Coordinates of C-alpha atoms (C1' of nucleotides) in Angstrom, one line a residue:
Chain A
X631 CA 58.2 30.0 30.4
X632 CA 58.0 31.7 27.1
X633 CA 54.6 32.5 25.8
X634 CA 52.3 31.2 28.5
X635 CA 50.0 28.6 27.0
X636 CA 52.5 27.3 24.5
X637 CA 53.5 24.2 26.5
X638 CA 50.1 23.2 27.9
X639 CA 47.7 24.8 25.5
X640 CA 44.8 22.4 26.1
X641 CA 41.9 22.3 28.5
X642 CA 41.7 25.2 30.9
X643 CA 44.2 27.3 29.1
X644 CA 42.2 27.2 25.9
X645 CA 39.0 27.9 27.8
X646 CA 40.6 30.9 29.4
X647 CA 41.8 32.2 26.1
X648 CA 38.3 31.8 24.5
X649 CA 36.6 33.6 27.5
X650 CA 39.1 36.4 27.5
X651 CA 38.9 37.0 23.7
X652 CA 35.2 36.9 23.8
X653 CA 35.0 39.4 26.7
X654 CA 37.5 41.7 24.9
X655 CA 35.5 41.6 21.7
X656 CA 32.3 42.4 23.7
X657 CA 33.9 45.4 25.4
X658 CA 35.5 46.7 22.2
X659 CA 32.1 46.5 20.4
X660 CA 30.2 48.1 23.2
X661 CA 32.5 50.8 24.5
X662 CA 35.4 51.1 22.0
X663 CA 39.1 50.9 22.3
X664 CA 39.6 53.8 24.7
X665 CA 37.5 52.2 27.4
X666 CA 39.2 48.8 27.3
X667 CA 41.3 47.9 30.3
X668 CA 42.6 44.4 31.2
X669 CA 41.1 44.5 34.7
X670 CA 37.7 44.9 33.2
X671 CA 38.3 42.2 30.7
X672 CA 39.3 39.8 33.5
X673 CA 36.2 40.6 35.4
X674 CA 33.9 40.0 32.5
X675 CA 35.7 36.8 31.4
X676 CA 35.5 35.6 35.1
X677 CA 39.2 35.0 34.9
X678 CA 42.0 36.0 37.3
X679 CA 43.3 39.5 36.6
X680 CA 46.8 38.2 37.0
X681 CA 46.3 35.7 34.2
X682 CA 45.3 38.3 31.7
X683 CA 48.2 40.6 32.6
X684 CA 50.7 37.7 32.4
X685 CA 49.5 36.3 29.1
X686 CA 48.7 39.4 27.2
X687 CA 50.3 42.2 29.1
X688 CA 48.8 45.2 27.3
X689 CA 45.6 46.2 25.7
X690 CA 47.2 46.2 22.2
X691 CA 48.8 42.9 22.8
X692 CA 45.4 41.4 23.6
X693 CA 43.9 42.9 20.5
X694 CA 46.7 41.5 18.4
X695 CA 45.8 38.0 19.7
X696 CA 42.1 38.7 19.0
X697 CA 43.1 39.6 15.4
X698 CA 45.0 36.3 14.9
X699 CA 41.9 34.6 16.2
X700 CA 39.6 36.5 13.8
X701 CA 42.0 35.7 10.9
X702 CA 41.5 32.0 11.6
X703 CA 37.8 32.2 10.9
X704 CA 37.8 33.1 7.2
X705 CA 34.7 32.7 5.1
X706 CA 35.0 31.1 1.6
X707 CA 34.6 33.4 -1.3
X708 CA 31.5 33.5 -3.5
X709 CA 31.5 31.9 -7.0
X710 CA 28.8 33.6 -9.1
X711 CA 30.5 33.0 -12.4
X712 CA 31.0 36.6 -13.3
X713 CA 33.5 39.2 -12.1
X714 CA 30.8 41.7 -11.3
X715 CA 28.9 39.1 -9.4
X716 CA 31.8 38.0 -7.4
X717 CA 33.0 41.4 -6.5
X718 CA 29.5 42.6 -5.7
X719 CA 29.1 39.6 -3.4
X720 CA 32.4 40.6 -1.7
X721 CA 31.4 44.2 -1.4
X722 CA 28.1 43.3 0.2
X723 CA 29.7 40.9 2.6
X724 CA 32.1 43.6 3.7
X725 CA 29.3 46.1 3.9
X726 CA 27.0 43.9 5.9
X727 CA 29.9 43.2 8.3
X728 CA 30.8 46.8 8.8
X729 CA 27.1 47.9 9.0
X730 CA 26.4 45.4 11.7
X731 CA 26.5 47.3 15.0
X732 CA 28.6 44.8 16.9
X733 CA 30.9 43.8 14.1
X734 CA 31.3 47.3 12.8
X735 CA 32.2 48.7 16.2
X736 CA 34.6 45.8 16.7
X737 CA 36.4 46.5 13.4
X738 CA 36.6 50.2 14.3
X739 CA 38.1 49.4 17.7
X740 CA 40.5 46.8 16.4
X741 CA 41.8 49.2 13.7
X742 CA 42.1 51.9 16.4
X743 CA 44.2 49.6 18.5
X744 CA 46.4 48.8 15.5
X745 CA 47.1 52.5 15.3
X746 CA 49.0 52.3 18.6
X747 CA 51.4 49.4 18.3
X748 CA 53.5 47.8 15.5
X749 CA 52.8 44.3 16.7
X750 CA 49.0 44.9 16.4
X751 CA 49.4 46.7 13.1
X752 CA 51.1 43.6 11.7
X753 CA 48.4 41.3 13.0
X754 CA 45.8 43.5 11.3
X755 CA 47.8 43.5 8.0
X756 CA 48.0 39.7 8.2
X757 CA 44.2 39.6 8.7
X758 CA 43.5 41.6 5.5
X759 CA 46.2 39.7 3.6
X760 CA 44.3 36.5 4.3
X761 CA 41.0 38.0 3.1
X762 CA 42.4 39.5 0.0
X763 CA 44.2 36.3 -1.0
X764 CA 41.0 34.4 -0.5
X765 CA 39.2 36.7 -3.0
X766 CA 41.9 37.4 -5.5
X767 CA 41.3 34.3 -7.6
X768 CA 38.0 35.6 -8.9
X769 CA 39.9 38.5 -10.5
X770 CA 42.6 36.1 -11.8
X771 CA 40.0 34.1 -13.5
X772 CA 38.5 37.2 -15.1
X773 CA 42.0 38.0 -16.4
X774 CA 42.3 34.5 -17.8
X775 CA 38.9 34.9 -19.5
X776 CA 40.1 38.1 -21.1
X777 CA 37.6 40.3 -19.2
X778 CA 40.4 42.3 -17.7
X779 CA 43.8 43.5 -19.2
X780 CA 46.7 41.1 -18.7
X781 CA 49.0 42.3 -15.9
X782 CA 46.2 43.5 -13.8
X783 CA 47.0 43.3 -10.1
X784 CA 44.3 41.0 -8.8
X785 CA 44.8 41.7 -5.1
X786 CA 44.7 45.5 -5.8
X787 CA 41.4 45.1 -7.4
X788 CA 40.0 43.3 -4.4
X789 CA 41.4 46.0 -2.1
X790 CA 39.8 48.6 -4.3
X791 CA 36.4 47.1 -3.5
X792 CA 36.8 47.4 0.2
X793 CA 38.5 50.7 0.4
X794 CA 35.5 53.0 -0.1
X795 CA 33.6 51.1 2.5
X796 CA 36.3 51.3 5.1
X797 CA 36.9 55.0 4.2
X798 CA 33.3 55.6 5.2
X799 CA 33.4 53.6 8.3
X800 CA 36.6 55.2 9.6
X801 CA 37.1 58.6 8.2
X802 CA 34.5 60.4 6.1
X803 CA 31.3 58.8 7.3
X804 CA 28.1 58.5 5.2
X805 CA 25.7 55.6 4.6
X806 CA 27.0 52.0 4.5
X807 CA 24.1 50.4 2.6
X808 CA 23.8 48.0 -0.2
X809 CA 23.9 50.7 -2.8
X810 CA 27.2 51.9 -1.4
X811 CA 28.5 48.3 -1.7
X812 CA 27.4 47.9 -5.3
X813 CA 28.9 51.3 -6.2
X814 CA 32.2 50.2 -4.8
X815 CA 32.1 46.9 -6.7
X816 CA 31.1 48.7 -10.0
X817 CA 33.8 51.3 -9.6
X818 CA 36.4 48.7 -9.0
X819 CA 35.3 46.7 -12.1
X820 CA 35.2 49.8 -14.3
X821 CA 38.7 50.9 -13.2
X822 CA 40.1 47.5 -13.6
X823 CA 38.6 47.2 -17.2
X824 CA 40.2 50.5 -18.0
X825 CA 43.6 49.2 -16.9
X826 CA 44.0 51.3 -13.8
X827 CA 45.4 48.4 -11.9
X828 CA 47.9 47.1 -14.4
X829 CA 51.3 46.9 -12.8
Chain B
X1003 CA 30.0 79.2 32.6
X1004 CA 29.3 77.1 29.5
X1005 CA 32.2 76.2 27.3
X1006 CA 35.2 77.8 29.1
X1007 CA 36.8 80.2 26.7
X1008 CA 33.6 81.3 25.0
X1009 CA 33.2 84.5 27.0
X1010 CA 36.8 85.7 27.2
X1011 CA 38.5 83.9 24.3
X1012 CA 41.4 86.3 23.9
X1013 CA 44.8 86.6 25.3
X1014 CA 45.8 84.0 27.8
X1015 CA 42.9 81.7 27.0
X1016 CA 43.9 81.6 23.3
X1017 CA 47.5 81.0 24.2
X1018 CA 46.6 78.1 26.5
X1019 CA 44.4 76.5 23.8
X1020 CA 47.2 76.8 21.2
X1021 CA 49.8 75.3 23.6
X1022 CA 47.5 72.4 24.6
X1023 CA 46.5 71.6 21.0
X1024 CA 50.1 71.7 20.0
X1025 CA 51.2 69.4 22.8
X1026 CA 48.3 67.0 22.1
X1027 CA 49.2 66.8 18.5
X1028 CA 52.9 66.1 19.4
X1029 CA 52.0 63.3 21.7
X1030 CA 49.5 61.8 19.3
X1031 CA 52.1 61.8 16.5
X1032 CA 54.8 60.4 18.7
X1033 CA 53.1 57.9 20.9
X1034 CA 49.6 57.3 19.5
X1035 CA 46.2 57.6 20.9
X1036 CA 46.5 54.9 23.5
X1037 CA 49.3 56.7 25.4
X1038 CA 47.6 60.1 25.5
X1039 CA 46.5 61.3 28.9
X1040 CA 45.5 64.8 29.9
X1041 CA 48.0 65.0 32.7
X1042 CA 50.8 64.5 30.2
X1043 CA 49.3 67.0 27.8
X1044 CA 49.2 69.6 30.6
X1045 CA 52.8 68.9 31.6
X1046 CA 54.0 69.3 28.0
X1047 CA 52.0 72.4 27.3
X1048 CA 53.2 73.9 30.6
X1049 CA 49.7 74.6 31.6
X1050 CA 47.7 73.7 34.8
X1051 CA 46.4 70.2 34.8
X1052 CA 43.1 71.5 36.2
X1053 CA 42.7 73.8 33.2
X1054 CA 42.9 70.9 30.7
X1055 CA 40.4 68.8 32.6
X1056 CA 38.0 71.7 33.0
X1057 CA 38.1 72.8 29.4
X1058 CA 38.3 69.5 27.5
X1059 CA 37.4 66.9 30.1
X1060 CA 38.4 63.8 28.2
X1061 CA 41.0 62.7 25.7
X1062 CA 38.4 62.3 22.9
X1063 CA 37.0 65.7 23.7
X1064 CA 40.4 67.2 23.3
X1065 CA 40.9 65.4 20.0
X1066 CA 37.6 66.7 18.8
X1067 CA 38.7 70.3 19.5
X1068 CA 42.0 69.5 17.7
X1069 CA 40.0 68.4 14.7
X1070 CA 38.0 71.6 14.4
X1071 CA 41.3 73.4 14.7
X1072 CA 42.7 71.3 11.8
X1073 CA 39.6 71.8 9.7
X1074 CA 40.2 75.6 9.9
X1075 CA 43.5 75.2 8.1
X1076 CA 42.3 74.0 4.7
X1077 CA 44.6 74.2 1.7
X1078 CA 43.2 75.6 -1.6
X1079 CA 42.7 73.0 -4.3
X1080 CA 44.9 72.7 -7.4
X1081 CA 43.8 74.0 -10.8
X1082 CA 45.7 72.1 -13.5
X1083 CA 43.0 72.5 -16.1
X1084 CA 42.3 68.8 -16.5
X1085 CA 40.3 66.3 -14.4
X1086 CA 43.2 63.9 -14.3
X1087 CA 45.6 66.6 -13.3
X1088 CA 43.4 67.9 -10.5
X1089 CA 42.6 64.6 -9.0
X1090 CA 46.2 63.4 -9.3
X1091 CA 47.3 66.6 -7.5
X1092 CA 44.7 65.8 -4.8
X1093 CA 45.8 62.2 -4.5
X1094 CA 49.5 63.2 -4.2
X1095 CA 48.6 65.8 -1.6
X1096 CA 46.8 63.2 0.5
X1097 CA 49.5 60.7 -0.1
X1098 CA 52.3 63.1 1.0
X1099 CA 50.3 64.0 4.1
X1100 CA 49.7 60.4 5.1
X1101 CA 53.2 59.3 4.3
X1102 CA 54.8 62.0 6.4
X1103 CA 55.8 60.5 9.7
X1104 CA 54.3 63.2 11.9
X1105 CA 51.2 63.9 9.9
X1106 CA 50.5 60.3 9.1
X1107 CA 50.7 59.2 12.7
X1108 CA 48.6 62.2 13.7
X1109 CA 45.8 61.2 11.3
X1110 CA 45.9 57.6 12.5
X1111 CA 45.6 58.7 16.1
X1112 CA 42.8 61.2 15.4
X1113 CA 40.9 58.6 13.5
X1114 CA 41.4 56.1 16.3
X1115 CA 40.1 58.6 18.8
X1116 CA 37.0 59.3 16.6
X1117 CA 36.3 55.6 16.9
X1118 CA 35.6 56.0 20.6
X1119 CA 33.2 58.9 20.8
X1120 CA 30.3 60.2 18.7
X1121 CA 31.3 63.9 19.3
X1122 CA 34.8 63.2 18.0
X1123 CA 33.4 61.2 15.1
X1124 CA 31.2 64.1 14.0
X1125 CA 34.2 66.5 14.2
X1126 CA 36.1 64.1 12.0
X1127 CA 33.3 63.9 9.5
X1128 CA 33.1 67.7 9.4
X1129 CA 36.8 67.8 8.7
X1130 CA 36.5 65.5 5.7
X1131 CA 33.3 67.3 4.5
X1132 CA 35.3 70.5 4.3
X1133 CA 38.1 68.9 2.3
X1134 CA 35.7 67.1 -0.1
X1135 CA 33.7 70.2 -0.7
X1136 CA 36.9 72.1 -1.5
X1137 CA 37.8 69.7 -4.2
X1138 CA 34.5 68.7 -5.6
X1139 CA 34.3 71.7 -8.1
X1140 CA 37.1 70.2 -10.2
X1141 CA 34.8 67.3 -10.8
X1142 CA 31.8 69.5 -11.4
X1143 CA 33.7 71.4 -14.1
X1144 CA 34.6 68.1 -15.8
X1145 CA 30.9 67.2 -15.9
X1146 CA 30.1 70.6 -17.4
X1147 CA 32.8 70.1 -20.0
X1148 CA 31.2 66.8 -20.9
X1149 CA 34.2 64.7 -19.7
X1150 CA 32.1 62.8 -17.2
X1151 CA 28.5 61.6 -17.5
X1152 CA 25.8 64.0 -16.3
X1153 CA 24.5 63.1 -12.8
X1154 CA 27.9 62.1 -11.6
X1155 CA 28.2 62.6 -7.8
X1156 CA 31.2 64.9 -7.7
X1157 CA 31.9 64.5 -4.0
X1158 CA 31.8 60.7 -4.3
X1159 CA 34.5 60.9 -7.0
X1160 CA 36.7 63.0 -4.7
X1161 CA 36.2 60.5 -1.8
X1162 CA 37.0 57.6 -4.2
X1163 CA 40.5 59.2 -4.7
X1164 CA 41.3 59.3 -1.0
X1165 CA 39.7 55.9 0.0
X1166 CA 42.5 53.6 -1.2
X1167 CA 45.1 55.7 0.5
X1168 CA 43.3 55.7 3.8
X1169 CA 42.6 52.0 3.4
X1170 CA 46.3 51.4 3.2
X1171 CA 47.1 53.7 6.1
X1172 CA 44.6 52.3 8.5
X1173 CA 43.7 48.7 7.5
X1174 CA 45.5 46.7 4.9
X1175 CA 48.9 48.4 4.9
X1176 CA 51.2 48.5 1.9
X1177 CA 53.3 51.2 0.3
X1178 CA 52.0 54.8 0.3
X1179 CA 54.1 56.3 -2.5
X1180 CA 53.5 58.4 -5.5
X1181 CA 52.6 55.5 -7.7
X1182 CA 49.9 54.5 -5.2
X1183 CA 48.5 58.0 -5.4
X1184 CA 48.5 58.1 -9.2
X1185 CA 46.8 54.7 -9.3
X1186 CA 44.1 55.9 -6.9
X1187 CA 43.5 59.0 -9.1
X1188 CA 43.5 57.0 -12.3
X1189 CA 41.1 54.5 -10.9
X1190 CA 38.7 57.2 -9.8
X1191 CA 38.7 58.9 -13.2
X1192 CA 38.2 55.6 -15.0
X1193 CA 35.3 54.6 -12.8
X1194 CA 33.7 58.1 -13.0
X1195 CA 34.0 58.0 -16.9
X1196 CA 32.3 54.6 -16.9
X1197 CA 29.4 56.1 -14.9
X1198 CA 30.1 54.3 -11.7
X1199 CA 29.3 57.4 -9.6
X1200 CA 26.1 58.4 -11.4
X1201 CA 23.4 58.9 -8.7
Chain C
dC1500 C1' 47.0 6.2 38.3
dT1501 C1' 50.7 9.2 39.8
dC1502 C1' 53.7 13.0 39.7
dT1503 C1' 55.9 17.1 37.9
dT1504 C1' 55.2 21.6 36.9
dA1505 C1' 52.6 24.8 33.7
dA1506 C1' 49.2 27.8 34.4
dT1507 C1' 45.7 30.0 37.1
dG1508 C1' 44.0 33.2 40.6
dG1509 C1' 43.3 35.5 45.2
dA1510 C1' 45.2 39.2 47.9
dA1511 C1' 48.0 42.9 49.1
dC1512 C1' 50.6 46.7 47.3
dT1513 C1' 51.9 50.8 44.4
dA1514 C1' 51.7 54.3 41.1
dT1515 C1' 49.0 57.6 38.8
dG1516 C1' 45.2 59.4 36.1
dG1517 C1' 41.5 62.2 37.0
dA1518 C1' 38.3 65.2 40.4
dC1519 C1' 37.8 68.9 43.6
dC1520 C1' 38.8 73.1 46.5
dC1521 C1' 40.0 77.5 46.6
dG1522 C1' 43.3 81.2 46.0
dT1523 C1' 45.5 83.9 42.0
dT1524 C1' 45.8 86.1 37.6
dA1525 C1' 44.4 89.0 33.9
dT1526 C1' 40.5 89.9 30.4
dG1527 C1' 37.4 93.0 28.5
dG1528 C1' 33.8 96.2 29.4
dA1529 C1' 32.6 100.7 31.5
Chain D
dT1114 C1' 42.1 103.6 34.4
dC1115 C1' 39.4 100.6 37.4
dC1116 C1' 36.7 96.7 38.6
dA1117 C1' 33.8 92.5 38.3
dT1118 C1' 34.6 88.0 37.2
dA1119 C1' 36.1 84.6 33.6
dA1120 C1' 39.7 81.6 33.4
dC1121 C1' 43.9 79.7 35.2
dG1122 C1' 46.6 76.7 38.3
dG1123 C1' 48.8 74.8 42.7
dG1124 C1' 47.7 71.5 46.2
dT1125 C1' 45.2 67.6 47.8
dC1126 C1' 42.4 63.5 47.6
dC1127 C1' 40.5 59.2 45.7
dA1128 C1' 39.6 55.4 42.7
dT1129 C1' 41.6 52.0 40.2
dA1130 C1' 44.9 50.1 36.6
dG1131 C1' 48.7 47.4 36.7
dT1132 C1' 52.4 44.7 39.6
dT1133 C1' 54.1 41.3 42.7
dC1134 C1' 53.9 37.2 45.7
dC1135 C1' 52.6 32.8 46.6
dA1136 C1' 49.2 29.2 47.3
dT1137 C1' 46.0 26.3 44.4
dT1138 C1' 44.6 23.7 40.4
dA1139 C1' 44.9 20.7 36.7
dA1140 C1' 47.5 19.4 32.1
dG1141 C1' 49.8 15.8 30.1
dA1142 C1' 53.9 12.7 30.2
dG1143 C1' 55.2 8.2 31.9

DNA sequence: CTCTTAATGGAACTATGGACCCGTTATGGA
DNA sequence: TCCATAACGGGTCCATAGTTCCATTAAGAG
């Protein structure tokens, strides 16, 4: 019996997983990582406490599974035709997500959880790898068009757009509005044009 | 009896606080935020359990106090004479701090704790405000020298240097070496020169 | 449809984080 | 130096997170 749910993943098992992940997300968004315990999750999900402990074991383990679930729901990138437009669209998408009360708190909680366990950290990294790879092509295309220096690290440019937004969310604080998003996108474009991301 | 330690802060009380904060920092660095409980802190600090619960009450409250203690120990900024030099020095300082096993884990844990409670969040913001204000003058001077456009938000430039490093530490992962630090500094300078941080 | 068994979940148990009581210590002002 | 009391800390109690056991349910193969 390795990995409960791997042999009979259909029907009830899938319903239980969905209910548990949903409850976990709710609690994380409302109360934060520190107040998450599996007993509470089981109660909210209307699922047996034993089931939750058996399948996920620890809080960080549950968050890791939540992250792989989140990674599966990736949105397609924008295609505005220009580098500025695409990156600004990305910045605003990230900004709206982080500024949304539920989503923002969820991300903060998930990142906090990733702080505590390598397994969860890896799940988080995979999540961002997915997102970055989804958006990197718009930078690649700009390089092909000659808008950016050859050898520019496309993925690094995409990360540079998100970084200031996450920095505000997690560390330094400050407003997370559309102006912040646009500034992040503009700064990334300007730095990329100047060759700051050439490998 | 508001705020235990506010009326007789000397002698034993100060020693207890130092021992507790030291123990808390050790545990956070070694095991992370999730495994921090006040009973354990009291044991390590060789201090009465009751004392810890009375003075700090919760894990996040203790971390908040730890943060104000950390904010008091600010390093003076570098003065290399050039904007690039100063910001690169700042980037490398941050990078060395975050890459150091103990310090890096401590920062991750402290930020995770700040995720869970407004009081702690505010303490964290104050911590970064202190740091940013310490370094902002080197950008101001560059503006005065005409190296950067008038109206450039100096503090925002400083934040732009740290952001990519924290983004790696907390969210996306990836190497945190000197090359990363220099890239962050270069990108911030390039963006600032292009006017991306003009208010 | 039937049967095997994967997976769930109720219930009882244990370990421990956190709260409280009250006696002890030592700070800091007179 | 002395004293009022701020602050500490040992001991005890309680709520509950997490574990274990076993009966019940239903997935999915034939």
